[in-house]
Each structure stands twice: as structure tokens, then as C-alpha cells.
Short mmCIF file of C-alpha atoms in Angstrom, two decimals:
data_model
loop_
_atom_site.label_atom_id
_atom_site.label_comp_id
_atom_site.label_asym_id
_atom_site.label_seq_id
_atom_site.Cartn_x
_atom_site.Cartn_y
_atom_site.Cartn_z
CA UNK Y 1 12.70 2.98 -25.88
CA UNK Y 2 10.69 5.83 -24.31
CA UNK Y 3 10.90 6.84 -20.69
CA UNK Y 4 7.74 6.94 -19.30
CA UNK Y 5 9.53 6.95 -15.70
CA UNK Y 6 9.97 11.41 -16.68
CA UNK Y 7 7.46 14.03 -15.95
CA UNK Y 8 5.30 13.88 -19.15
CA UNK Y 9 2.02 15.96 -20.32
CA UNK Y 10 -0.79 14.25 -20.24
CA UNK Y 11 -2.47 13.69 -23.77
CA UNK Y 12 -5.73 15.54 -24.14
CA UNK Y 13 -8.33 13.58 -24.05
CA UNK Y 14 -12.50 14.10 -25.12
CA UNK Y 15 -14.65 11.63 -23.04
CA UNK Y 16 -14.69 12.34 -19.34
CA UNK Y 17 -16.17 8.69 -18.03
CA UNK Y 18 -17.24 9.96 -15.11
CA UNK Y 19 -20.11 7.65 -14.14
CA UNK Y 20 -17.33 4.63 -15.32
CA UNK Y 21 -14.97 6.11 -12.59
CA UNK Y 22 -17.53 7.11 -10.23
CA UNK Y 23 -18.60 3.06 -10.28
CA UNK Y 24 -14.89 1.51 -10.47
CA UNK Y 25 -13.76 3.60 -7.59
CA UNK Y 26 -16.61 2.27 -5.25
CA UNK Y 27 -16.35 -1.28 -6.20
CA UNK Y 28 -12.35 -0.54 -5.44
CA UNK Y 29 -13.33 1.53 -1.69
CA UNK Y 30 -16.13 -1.19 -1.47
CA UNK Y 31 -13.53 -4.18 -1.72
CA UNK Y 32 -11.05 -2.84 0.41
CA UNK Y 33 -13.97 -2.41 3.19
CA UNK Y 34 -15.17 -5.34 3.03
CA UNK Y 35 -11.41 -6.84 3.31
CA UNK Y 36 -10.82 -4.46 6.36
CA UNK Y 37 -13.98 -6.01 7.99
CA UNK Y 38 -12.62 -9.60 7.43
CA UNK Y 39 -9.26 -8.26 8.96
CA UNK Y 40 -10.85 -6.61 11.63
CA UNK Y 41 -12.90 -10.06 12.54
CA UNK Y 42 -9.89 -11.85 11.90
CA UNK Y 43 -7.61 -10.06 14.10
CA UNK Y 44 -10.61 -9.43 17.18
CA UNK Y 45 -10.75 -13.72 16.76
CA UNK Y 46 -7.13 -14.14 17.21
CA UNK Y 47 -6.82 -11.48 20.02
CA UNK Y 48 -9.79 -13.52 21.93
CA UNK Y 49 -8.10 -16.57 21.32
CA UNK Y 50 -4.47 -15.26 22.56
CA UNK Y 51 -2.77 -14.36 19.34
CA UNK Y 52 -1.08 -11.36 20.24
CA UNK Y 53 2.18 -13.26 19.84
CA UNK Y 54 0.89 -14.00 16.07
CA UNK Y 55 -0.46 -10.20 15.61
CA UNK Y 56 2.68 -9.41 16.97
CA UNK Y 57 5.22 -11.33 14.68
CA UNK Y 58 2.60 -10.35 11.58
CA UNK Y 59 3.04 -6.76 12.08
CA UNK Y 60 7.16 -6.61 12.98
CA UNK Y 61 7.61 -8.75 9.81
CA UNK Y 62 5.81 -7.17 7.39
CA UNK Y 63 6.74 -3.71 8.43
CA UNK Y 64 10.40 -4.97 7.63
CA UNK Y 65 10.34 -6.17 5.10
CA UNK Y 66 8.65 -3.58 3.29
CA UNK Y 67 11.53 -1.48 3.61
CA UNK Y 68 13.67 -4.78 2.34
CA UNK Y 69 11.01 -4.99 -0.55
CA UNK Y 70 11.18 -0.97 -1.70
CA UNK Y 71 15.05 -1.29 -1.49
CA UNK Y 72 14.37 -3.98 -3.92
CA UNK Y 73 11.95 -3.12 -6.43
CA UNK Y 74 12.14 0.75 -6.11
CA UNK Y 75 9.40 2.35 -8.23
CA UNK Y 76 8.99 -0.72 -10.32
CA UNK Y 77 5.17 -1.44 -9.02
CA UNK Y 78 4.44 1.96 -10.13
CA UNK Y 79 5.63 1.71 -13.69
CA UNK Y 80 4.59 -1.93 -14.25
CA UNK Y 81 1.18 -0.40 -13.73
CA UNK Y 82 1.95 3.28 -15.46
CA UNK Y 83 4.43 2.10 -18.12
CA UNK Y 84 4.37 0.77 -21.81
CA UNK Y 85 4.59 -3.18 -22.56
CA UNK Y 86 8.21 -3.30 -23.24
CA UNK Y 87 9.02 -1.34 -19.69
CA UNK Y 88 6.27 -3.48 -17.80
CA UNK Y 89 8.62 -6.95 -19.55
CA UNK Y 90 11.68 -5.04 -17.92
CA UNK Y 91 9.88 -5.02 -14.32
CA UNK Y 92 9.36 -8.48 -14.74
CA UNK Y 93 13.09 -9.63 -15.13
CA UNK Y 94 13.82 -7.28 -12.35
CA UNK Y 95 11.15 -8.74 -9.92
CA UNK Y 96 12.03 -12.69 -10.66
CA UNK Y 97 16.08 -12.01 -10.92
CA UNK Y 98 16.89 -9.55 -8.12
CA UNK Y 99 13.80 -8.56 -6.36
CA UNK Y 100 12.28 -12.31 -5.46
CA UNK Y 101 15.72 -13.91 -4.57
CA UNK Y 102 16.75 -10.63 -2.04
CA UNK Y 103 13.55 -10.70 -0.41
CA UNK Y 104 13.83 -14.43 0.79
CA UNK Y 105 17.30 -13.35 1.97
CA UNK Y 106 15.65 -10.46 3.77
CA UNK Y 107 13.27 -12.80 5.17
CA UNK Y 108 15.95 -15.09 7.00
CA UNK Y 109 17.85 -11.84 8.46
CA UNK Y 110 15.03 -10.36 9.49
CA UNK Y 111 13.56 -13.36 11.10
CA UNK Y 112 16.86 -13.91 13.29
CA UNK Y 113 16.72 -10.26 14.15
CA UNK Y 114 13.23 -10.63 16.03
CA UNK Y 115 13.75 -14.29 16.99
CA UNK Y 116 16.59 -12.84 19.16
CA UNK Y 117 13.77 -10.45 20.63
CA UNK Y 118 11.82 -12.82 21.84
CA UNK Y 119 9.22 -13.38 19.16
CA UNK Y 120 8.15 -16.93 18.21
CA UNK Y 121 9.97 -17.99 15.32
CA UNK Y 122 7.27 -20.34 13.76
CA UNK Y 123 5.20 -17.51 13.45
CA UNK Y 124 8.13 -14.84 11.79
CA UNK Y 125 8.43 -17.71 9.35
CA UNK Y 126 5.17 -17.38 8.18
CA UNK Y 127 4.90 -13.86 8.28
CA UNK Y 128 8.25 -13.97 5.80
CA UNK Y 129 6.02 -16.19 3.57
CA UNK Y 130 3.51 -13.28 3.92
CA UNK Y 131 5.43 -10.72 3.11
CA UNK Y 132 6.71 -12.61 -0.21
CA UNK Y 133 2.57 -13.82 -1.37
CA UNK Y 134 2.35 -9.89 -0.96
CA UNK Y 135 5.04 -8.68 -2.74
CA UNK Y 136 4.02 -11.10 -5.89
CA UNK Y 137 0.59 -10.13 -5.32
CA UNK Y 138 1.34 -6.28 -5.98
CA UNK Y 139 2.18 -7.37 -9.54
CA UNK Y 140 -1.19 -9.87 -9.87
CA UNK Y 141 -3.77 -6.54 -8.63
CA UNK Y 142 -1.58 -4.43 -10.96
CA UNK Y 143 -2.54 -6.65 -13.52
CA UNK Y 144 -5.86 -6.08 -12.84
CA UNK Y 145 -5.84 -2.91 -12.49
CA UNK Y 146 -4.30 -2.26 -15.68
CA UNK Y 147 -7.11 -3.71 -17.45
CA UNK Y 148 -9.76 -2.10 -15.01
CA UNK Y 149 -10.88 -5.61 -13.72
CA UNK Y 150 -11.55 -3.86 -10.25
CA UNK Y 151 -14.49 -6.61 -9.44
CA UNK Y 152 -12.26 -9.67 -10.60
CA UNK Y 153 -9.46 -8.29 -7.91
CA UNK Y 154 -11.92 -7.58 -5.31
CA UNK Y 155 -13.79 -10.95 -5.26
CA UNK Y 156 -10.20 -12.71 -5.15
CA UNK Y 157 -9.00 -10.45 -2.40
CA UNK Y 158 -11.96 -10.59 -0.19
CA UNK Y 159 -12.26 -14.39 -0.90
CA UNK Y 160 -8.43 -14.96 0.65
CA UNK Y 161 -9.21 -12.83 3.86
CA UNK Y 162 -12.43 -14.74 4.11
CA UNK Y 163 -10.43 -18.19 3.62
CA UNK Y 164 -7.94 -17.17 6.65
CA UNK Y 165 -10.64 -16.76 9.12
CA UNK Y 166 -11.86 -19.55 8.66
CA UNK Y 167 -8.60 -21.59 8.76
CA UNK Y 168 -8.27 -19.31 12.44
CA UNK Y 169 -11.92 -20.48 13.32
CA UNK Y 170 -10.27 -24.24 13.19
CA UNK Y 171 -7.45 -23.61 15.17
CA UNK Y 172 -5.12 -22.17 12.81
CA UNK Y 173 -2.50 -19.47 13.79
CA UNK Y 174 -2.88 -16.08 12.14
CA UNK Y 175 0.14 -16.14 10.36
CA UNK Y 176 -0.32 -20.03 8.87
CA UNK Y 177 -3.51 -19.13 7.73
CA UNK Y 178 -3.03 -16.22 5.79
CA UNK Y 179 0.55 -17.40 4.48
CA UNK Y 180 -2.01 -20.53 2.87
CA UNK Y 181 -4.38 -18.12 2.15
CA UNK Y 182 -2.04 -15.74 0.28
CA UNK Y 183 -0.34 -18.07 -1.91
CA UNK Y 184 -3.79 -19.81 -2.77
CA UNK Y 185 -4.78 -15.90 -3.73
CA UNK Y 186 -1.86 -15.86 -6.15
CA UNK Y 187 -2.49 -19.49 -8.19
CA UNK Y 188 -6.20 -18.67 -8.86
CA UNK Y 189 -5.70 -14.93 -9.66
CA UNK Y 190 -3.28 -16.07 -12.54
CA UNK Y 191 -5.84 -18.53 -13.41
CA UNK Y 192 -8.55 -15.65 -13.80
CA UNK Y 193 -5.82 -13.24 -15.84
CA UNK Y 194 -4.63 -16.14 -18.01
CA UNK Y 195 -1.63 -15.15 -20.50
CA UNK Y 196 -1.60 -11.79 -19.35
CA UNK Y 197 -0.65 -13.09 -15.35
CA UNK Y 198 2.78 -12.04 -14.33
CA UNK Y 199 3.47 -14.77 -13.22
CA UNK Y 200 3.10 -17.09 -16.53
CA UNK Y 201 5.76 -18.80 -17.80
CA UNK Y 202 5.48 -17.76 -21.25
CA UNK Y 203 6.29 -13.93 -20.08
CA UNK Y 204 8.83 -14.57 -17.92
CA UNK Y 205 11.40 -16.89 -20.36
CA UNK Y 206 13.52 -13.49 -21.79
CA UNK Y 207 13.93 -12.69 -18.48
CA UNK Y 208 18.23 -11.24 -18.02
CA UNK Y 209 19.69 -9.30 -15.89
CA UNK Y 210 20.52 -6.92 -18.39
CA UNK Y 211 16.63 -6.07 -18.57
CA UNK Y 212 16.43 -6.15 -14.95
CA UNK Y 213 18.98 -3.45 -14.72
CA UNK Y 214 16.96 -1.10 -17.50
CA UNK Y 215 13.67 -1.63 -15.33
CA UNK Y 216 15.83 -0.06 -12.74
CA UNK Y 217 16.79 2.86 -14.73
CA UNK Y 218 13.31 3.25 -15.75
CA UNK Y 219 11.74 3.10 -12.93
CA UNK Y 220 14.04 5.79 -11.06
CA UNK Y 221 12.47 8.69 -10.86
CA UNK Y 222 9.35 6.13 -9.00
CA UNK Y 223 12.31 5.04 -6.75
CA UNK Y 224 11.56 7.83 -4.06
CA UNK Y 225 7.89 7.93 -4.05
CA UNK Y 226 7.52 4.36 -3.04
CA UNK Y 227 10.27 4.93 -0.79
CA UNK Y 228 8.43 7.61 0.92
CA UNK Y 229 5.11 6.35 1.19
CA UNK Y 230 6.70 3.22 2.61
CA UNK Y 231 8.79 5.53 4.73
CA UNK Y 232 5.67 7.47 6.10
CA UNK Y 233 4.14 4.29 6.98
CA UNK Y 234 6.33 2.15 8.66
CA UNK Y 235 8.62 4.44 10.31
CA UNK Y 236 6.72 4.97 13.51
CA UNK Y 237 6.03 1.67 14.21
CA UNK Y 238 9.54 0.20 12.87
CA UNK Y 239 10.48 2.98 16.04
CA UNK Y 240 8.34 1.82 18.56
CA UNK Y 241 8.89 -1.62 17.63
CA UNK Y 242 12.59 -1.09 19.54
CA UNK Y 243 10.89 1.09 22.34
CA UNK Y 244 7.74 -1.27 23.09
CA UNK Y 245 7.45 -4.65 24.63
CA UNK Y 246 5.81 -7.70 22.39
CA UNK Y 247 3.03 -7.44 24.38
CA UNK Y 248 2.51 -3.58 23.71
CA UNK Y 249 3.40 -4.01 20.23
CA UNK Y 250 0.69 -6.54 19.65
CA UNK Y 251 -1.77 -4.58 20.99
CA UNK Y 252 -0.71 -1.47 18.45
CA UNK Y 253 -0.27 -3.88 15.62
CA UNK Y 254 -4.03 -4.51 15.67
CA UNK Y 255 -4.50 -1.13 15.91
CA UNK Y 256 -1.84 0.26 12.81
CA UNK Y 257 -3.07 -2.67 10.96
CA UNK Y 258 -6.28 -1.23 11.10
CA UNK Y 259 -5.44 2.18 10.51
CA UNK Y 260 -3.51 1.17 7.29
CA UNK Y 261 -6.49 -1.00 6.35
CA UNK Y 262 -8.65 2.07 6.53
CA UNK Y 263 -6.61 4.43 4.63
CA UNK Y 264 -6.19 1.54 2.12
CA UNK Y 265 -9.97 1.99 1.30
CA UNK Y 266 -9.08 5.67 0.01
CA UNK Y 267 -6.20 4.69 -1.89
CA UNK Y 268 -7.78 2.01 -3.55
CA UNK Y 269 -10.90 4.32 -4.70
CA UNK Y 270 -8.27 6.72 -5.32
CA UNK Y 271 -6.03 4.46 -7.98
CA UNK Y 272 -9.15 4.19 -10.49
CA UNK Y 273 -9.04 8.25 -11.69
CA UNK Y 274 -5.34 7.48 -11.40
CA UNK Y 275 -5.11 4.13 -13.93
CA UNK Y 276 -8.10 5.96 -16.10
CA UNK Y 277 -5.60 9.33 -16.71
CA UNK Y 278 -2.11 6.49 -17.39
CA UNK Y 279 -4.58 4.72 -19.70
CA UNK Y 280 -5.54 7.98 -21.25
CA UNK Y 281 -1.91 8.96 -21.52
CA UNK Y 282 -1.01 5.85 -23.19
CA UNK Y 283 -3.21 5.99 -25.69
CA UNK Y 284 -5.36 2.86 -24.35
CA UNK Y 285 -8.59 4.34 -23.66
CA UNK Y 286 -9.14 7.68 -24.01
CA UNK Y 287 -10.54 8.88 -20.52
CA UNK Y 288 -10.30 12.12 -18.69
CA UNK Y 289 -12.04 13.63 -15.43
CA UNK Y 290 -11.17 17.10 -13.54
CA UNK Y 291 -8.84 16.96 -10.94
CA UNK Y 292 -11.22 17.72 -8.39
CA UNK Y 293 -13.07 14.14 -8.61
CA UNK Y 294 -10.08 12.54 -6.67
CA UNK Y 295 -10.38 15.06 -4.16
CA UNK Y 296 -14.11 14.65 -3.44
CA UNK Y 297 -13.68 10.55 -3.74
CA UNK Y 298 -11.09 11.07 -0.86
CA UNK Y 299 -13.55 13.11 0.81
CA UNK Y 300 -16.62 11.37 0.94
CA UNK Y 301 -14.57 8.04 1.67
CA UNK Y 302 -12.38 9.56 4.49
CA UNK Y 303 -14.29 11.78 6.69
CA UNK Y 304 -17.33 9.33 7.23
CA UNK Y 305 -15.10 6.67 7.85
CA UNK Y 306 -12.39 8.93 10.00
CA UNK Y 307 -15.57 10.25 12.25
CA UNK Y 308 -17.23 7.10 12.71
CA UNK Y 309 -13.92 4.78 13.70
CA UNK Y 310 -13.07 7.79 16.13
CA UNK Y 311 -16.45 7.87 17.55
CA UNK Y 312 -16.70 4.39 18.12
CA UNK Y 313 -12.89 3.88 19.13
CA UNK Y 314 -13.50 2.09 22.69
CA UNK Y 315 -15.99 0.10 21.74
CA UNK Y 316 -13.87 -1.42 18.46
CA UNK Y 317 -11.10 -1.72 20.92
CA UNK Y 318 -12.14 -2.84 23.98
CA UNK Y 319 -15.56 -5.14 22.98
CA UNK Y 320 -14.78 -6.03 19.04
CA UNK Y 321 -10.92 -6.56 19.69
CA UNK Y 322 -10.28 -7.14 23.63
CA UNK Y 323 -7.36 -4.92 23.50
CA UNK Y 324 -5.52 -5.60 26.93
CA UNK Y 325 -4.45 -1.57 26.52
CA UNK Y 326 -7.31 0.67 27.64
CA UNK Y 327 -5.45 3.47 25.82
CA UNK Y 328 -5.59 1.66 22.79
CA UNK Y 329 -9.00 2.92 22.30
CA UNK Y 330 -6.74 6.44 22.01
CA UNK Y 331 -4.39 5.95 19.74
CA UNK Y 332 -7.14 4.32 17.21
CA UNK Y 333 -9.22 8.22 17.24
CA UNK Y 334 -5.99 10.02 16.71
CA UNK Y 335 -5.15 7.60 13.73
CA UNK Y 336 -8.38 9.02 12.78
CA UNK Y 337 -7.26 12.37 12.58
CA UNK Y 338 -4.53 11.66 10.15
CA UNK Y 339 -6.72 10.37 7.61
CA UNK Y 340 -8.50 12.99 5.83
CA UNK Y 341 -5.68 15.08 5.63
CA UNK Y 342 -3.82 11.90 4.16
CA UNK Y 343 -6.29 11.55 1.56
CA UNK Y 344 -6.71 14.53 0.12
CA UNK Y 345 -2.93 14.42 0.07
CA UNK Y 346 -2.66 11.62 -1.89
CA UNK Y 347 -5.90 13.02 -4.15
CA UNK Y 348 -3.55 15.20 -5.64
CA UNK Y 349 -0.31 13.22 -5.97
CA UNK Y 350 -1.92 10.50 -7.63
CA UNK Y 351 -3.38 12.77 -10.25
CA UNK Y 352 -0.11 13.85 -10.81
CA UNK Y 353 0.88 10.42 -11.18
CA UNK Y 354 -1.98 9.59 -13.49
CA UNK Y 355 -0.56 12.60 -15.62
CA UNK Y 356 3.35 10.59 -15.58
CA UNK Y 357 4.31 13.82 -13.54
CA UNK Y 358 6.03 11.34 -11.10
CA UNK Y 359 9.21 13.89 -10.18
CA UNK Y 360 6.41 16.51 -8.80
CA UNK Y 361 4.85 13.75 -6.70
CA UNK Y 362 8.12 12.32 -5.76
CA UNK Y 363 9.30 16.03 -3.99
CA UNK Y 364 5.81 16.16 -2.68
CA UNK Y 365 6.26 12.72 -0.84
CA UNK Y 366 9.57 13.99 0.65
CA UNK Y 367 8.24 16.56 2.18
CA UNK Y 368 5.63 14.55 3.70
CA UNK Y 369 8.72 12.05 4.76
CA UNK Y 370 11.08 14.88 6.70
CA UNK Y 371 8.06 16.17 8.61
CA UNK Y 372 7.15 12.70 9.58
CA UNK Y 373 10.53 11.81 10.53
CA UNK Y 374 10.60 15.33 12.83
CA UNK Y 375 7.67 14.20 14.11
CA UNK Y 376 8.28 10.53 14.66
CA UNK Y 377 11.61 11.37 16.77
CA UNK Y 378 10.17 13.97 18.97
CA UNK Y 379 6.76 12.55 19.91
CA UNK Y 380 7.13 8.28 20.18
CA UNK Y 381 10.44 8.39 22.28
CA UNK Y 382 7.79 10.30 24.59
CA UNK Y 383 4.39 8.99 24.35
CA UNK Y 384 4.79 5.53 22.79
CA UNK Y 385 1.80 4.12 21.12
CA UNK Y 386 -0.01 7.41 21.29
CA UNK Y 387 2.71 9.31 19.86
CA UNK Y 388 3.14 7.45 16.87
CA UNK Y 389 -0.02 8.38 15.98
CA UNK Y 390 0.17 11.45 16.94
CA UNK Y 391 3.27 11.78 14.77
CA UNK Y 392 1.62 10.16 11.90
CA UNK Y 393 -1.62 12.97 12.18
CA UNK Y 394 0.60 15.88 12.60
CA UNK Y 395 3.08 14.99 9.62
CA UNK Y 396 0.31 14.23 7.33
CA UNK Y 397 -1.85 17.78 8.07
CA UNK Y 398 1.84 19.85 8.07
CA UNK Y 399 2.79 18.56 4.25
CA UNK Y 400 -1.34 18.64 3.27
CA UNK Y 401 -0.73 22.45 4.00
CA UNK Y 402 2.25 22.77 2.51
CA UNK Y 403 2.07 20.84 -1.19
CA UNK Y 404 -2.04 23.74 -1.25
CA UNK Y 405 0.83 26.44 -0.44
CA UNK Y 406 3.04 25.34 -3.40
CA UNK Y 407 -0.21 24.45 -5.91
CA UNK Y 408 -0.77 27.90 -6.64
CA UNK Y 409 2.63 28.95 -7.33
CA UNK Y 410 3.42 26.02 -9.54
CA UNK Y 411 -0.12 27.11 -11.74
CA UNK Y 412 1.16 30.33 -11.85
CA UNK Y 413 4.26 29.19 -13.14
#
């Protein structure tokens, strides 16, 4: 079997697609805005209604067990989307044997942890039921993705979010609804991919943990990318999340959550040049585009975007979500000022990626990782909510400047 989990040239290719790409990438950006607009009603509608216990519990959980879930899986989203059939059956055993099982365990100890904090434990519950519709999901959108059925996956996405608020509108908690909603997500998105779901029965029955244990070693080299980006995300408000109050923490989970949602809207443009150069490497479709479209799809996605939410910072916080913090409205704008430099970053490290050079991207991301983590234990213990975004902005443009340092070497090389 071939190891598509090593650094790899990409195969030359002779149509560039660019109008194709150009068109996938804003129906992917376009979804993921119009998701982050549901989430951002949803979560202003729960904070009116009291729900900070429910934001809360949401954001605590999920940030949790992400860590529980990369542990799990390592790189093994990564190469069910990048990698051949045969590796892509081997992520499958490893998901349904070892991945599935660990993360409901992960849910219960996790659960108990914050339960003894004070959180309600109805609502950890369902943001453990979360957590799992969202882990399965990863392999359902990669599914799409694969086959470049970015409108299928958007209309399902959008549809869910749309679903949970208006469960919330009829009196039902944030984390019920979009547990029902999530799960609902996953039964009709195998419907729409039909034999080619993940989740079908007829591709999961060679399922052993023998395979489970070669999607492992496949997947290795993918191992410390996901770890990192997961790493880079959660860390700060994993952190504050033993520094803060429930009360302060629900408050920041609205805005993180938001944050996150934003930057989601680059990375999801971002992943079509990326699929388009895997597909191209594979031998699917032959497709190729110069590096430099990633970089200007980050671009004009994340500066608009980044001004804008910083611009209108108190009025999203205070009027659209009725923050209880009045320096909420601060830590949103310096979010803001992490997110340019954060997509450009990952511009370039999904190319690579694209191109199956995942152990360039992988030191890359651990760069970006230790300067976070300097960050993260010098500024939060100090400035709370604001310095966790201040840690996240300052890591992010300190390992931008430092992977354009190394570029030029590496060419030269």
C-alpha cells in the first residue's frame, strides 16, 4: 500500500480551473457565513433569553473534547479526505473501533469534571452529544468535499443551524436543540451521499482493529497538524476556562464561538484550492492553480470581514448579543486582529497540504503552537478574556512572519 501520509510532489497538472475554484470557494465562504449568521442569531436569542449557563456548558464541552477527539483520531480527518480508497477504508475502522467508543468515554469524564464546577449537567450532556454529531459529521462534509459537492454540504449545514433556532424560538435549550439538530444533520446527509456515506453499513462491515491500527500509521505524519491547529484554538480558552467564572466564561464563549465561526469562513473557502491540488495529485481530476490564489481568497475573505466585525464590535456585543461584559465588545476587535494574519497563514499550509507535503505544514503548525503557548501563559493569567485574544493575535502574526522568513530559504533550497 502507498503512503500518502509522506511529503509527496505534486503531479503536474495542465488545466488550471480557476473560475471552477474561484465559484466552489465562495459557495464554501458563502455557507459558512450564512451558518455564522444563524449562530450569531442563535446565540444573541439564547443570551436574551438567559442561556449563558447553556453557552457556557456548549463552549467548555466542546473545547474538551476536541482535544479528547484529536488524541483519538490524530490526522485521520485529513487523510480520509487527502488519501487513496484503501487508506480512507482504514480511517473508517479506526473511527467506529477506537475513535467513536473513546469519545463517549471522554464525554462522561469530562462531564463530571465541569459538573463538579458548577455547570448544569443536563446541558454538558448535550453538549457531549454535540461534540460526538460533530466528530461523525467531520467524516460526512469530508465526503462531500471529496467529491466537490460544496452546495450539497452547505444547504445541509445551514439547514441544521436554521433547525436549532427554531427549536430555541419554542423554548428549547441551546444545547437540546442543536444536539437534535446535529444528529438529524447526519441521517439526511447520508441519505444525500448514498453508498458513498461513511456511515453506511455496507462500508463499514471489514471494519478490524488491525485496519484501525494501519489508519494510525498512515495517518502519522497528519497526527501533529491537527494536533496543533486544535492546540492553537482551544488552548486559551481551555486556560481561562480554570481562571474565569461561568458567568465570565459564557460571556467569552459567545464571543470565541464567534471568532472561530469567522475564521471558519476562510478555512472553508480555503479547503477548495486545497481538495482541487489532492484531487490533482491523485490522479482524479486533473486541476491546478498558482499558489497565490489561496492567498488572495484569504485576503479578500479576511480583511473585509476582520475590519467590519472590529468596527462594529459594541454594537454586535452589546445590542445583537446583550453581553453582560462591556469589555466584551474588546476582546471581539482584537480577535479581529488575529485573523488576517491567520489566514494567510493557513493560505500557505494548506497548499502545502494540497501538494501531500504534510511534514512541512506539520513543523509550520508547531511553530505557530510554541508561540501561542508563550503567549497564552504570559498574557491570560493577566488580562483574562482580553488576553486570550490578545494571545491568540500575537501568536498568529509572530509564526505568519516567521514560516515568509523560512519560504525563501526553503525555494532556494
Amino acid at each position: 500500500m502507498s503512503d500518502l501520509a509522506t511529503d509527496a510532489e505534486p503531479v503536474p497538472a495542465a488545466t488550471p480551473g480557476i473560475r471552477s475554484l474561484a465559484r466552489n470557494s465562495a459557495i464554501a465562504a458563502g455557507a459558512v457565513v450564512a451558518n455564522g449568521l444563524l449562530s450569531a442569531a442563535l446565540l444573541a436569542l439564547c443570551a436574551k433569553l438567559g442561556q449563558t449557563g447553556e453557552i457556557a456548558a456548549y463552549t467548555v464541552m466542546t473545547s474538551a473534547l476536541a482535544f479528547v477527539l484529536i488524541l483519538l483520531s490524530g490526522g485521520s480527518v485529513l487523510l480520509y479526505l487527502n488519501g487513496t480508497e484503501e487508506q480512507r477504508a482504514l480511517v473508517r475502522s479506526q473511527w467506529m473501533l477506537v475513535v467513536v467508543p473513546g469519545l463517549l468515554l471522554g464525554i462522561a469524564a469530562v462531564g463530571a469534571f465541569y459538573a463538579s464546577r458548577g455547570y448544569t449537567v443536563n446541558a454538558l450532556i448535550a453538549a457531549g452529544v454535540i461534540a460526538l454529531g460533530n466528530a461523525l459529521s467531520t467524516l460526512q462534509q469530508s465526503d462531500f468535499s471529496r467529491r466537490m459537492r460544496f452546495l450539497a454540504n452547505a444547504v445541509l449545514v445551514c439547514t441544521s443551524k436554521a433547525a436549532s433556532l427554531v427549536m430555541v424560538l419554542l423554548g428549547v435549550p441551546l444545547t437540546v436543540s442543536l444536539a437534535g439538530a446535529g444528529l438529524a444533520q447526519l441521517l439526511v446527509g447520508e441519505l444525500a451521499l448514498g453508498k458513498h456515506g461513511s456511515l453506511r453499513s455496507d462500508l463499514i462491515r471489514g471494519l478490524s482493529f488491525s485496519k484501525a491500527f494501519r489508519g494510525y500509521r498512515s495517518s502519522r505524519h497528519l497526527f501533529g497538524y491537527s494536533l496543533g491547529e486544535l492546540y492553537v484554538a482551544r488552548l486559551g480558552t481551555l486556560v481561562l476556562s480554570l481562571l474565569a467564572t461561568p458567568a465570565v466564561m459564557g460571556s467569552f464563549g459567545a464571543i470565541v464561538t464567534a471568532y472561530q465561526a469567522i475564521g471558519g469562513v476562510v478555512q472553508s473557502a480555503l479547503q477548495v484550492p486545497m481538495v482541487a491540488r489532492a484531487r490533482n495529485r491523485l490522479g482524479i481530476e486533473r486541476s491546478a492553480h498558482p499558489a497565490g490564489f489561496s492567498i488572495a481568497v484569504a485576503l479578500t475573505c479576511a480583511v473585509p470581514m476582520a475590519l467590519g466585525v472590529a468596527i462594529l464590535s459594541p454594537f454586535l456585543t452589546g445590542t445583537i448579543l446583550s453581553l453582560p461584559h462591556r469589555d466584551s465588545a474588546s476582546w471581539l476587535a482584537v480577535f479581529m486582529l488575529a485573523l488576517p494574519f491567520m489566514a494567510v497563514t493557513r493560505a500557505i499550509l494548506f497548499n502545502w497540504m494540497g501538494d501531500g507535503e504534510y511534514g512541512r505544514a506539520t513543523r509550520s503548525m508547531a511553530i505557530l503552537a510554541a508561540l501561542c503557548t508563550v503567549t497564552v501563559a504570559v498574557l491570560v493569567p493577566l488580562f483574562g478574556p482580553l488576553g486570550t485574544a490578545a494571545a491568540t493575535a500575537t501568536a498568529e502574526a509572530a509564526a505568519l512572519a516567521v514560516i515568509l522568513l523560512l519560504l525563501p530559504r526553503r525555494r532556494a533550497a
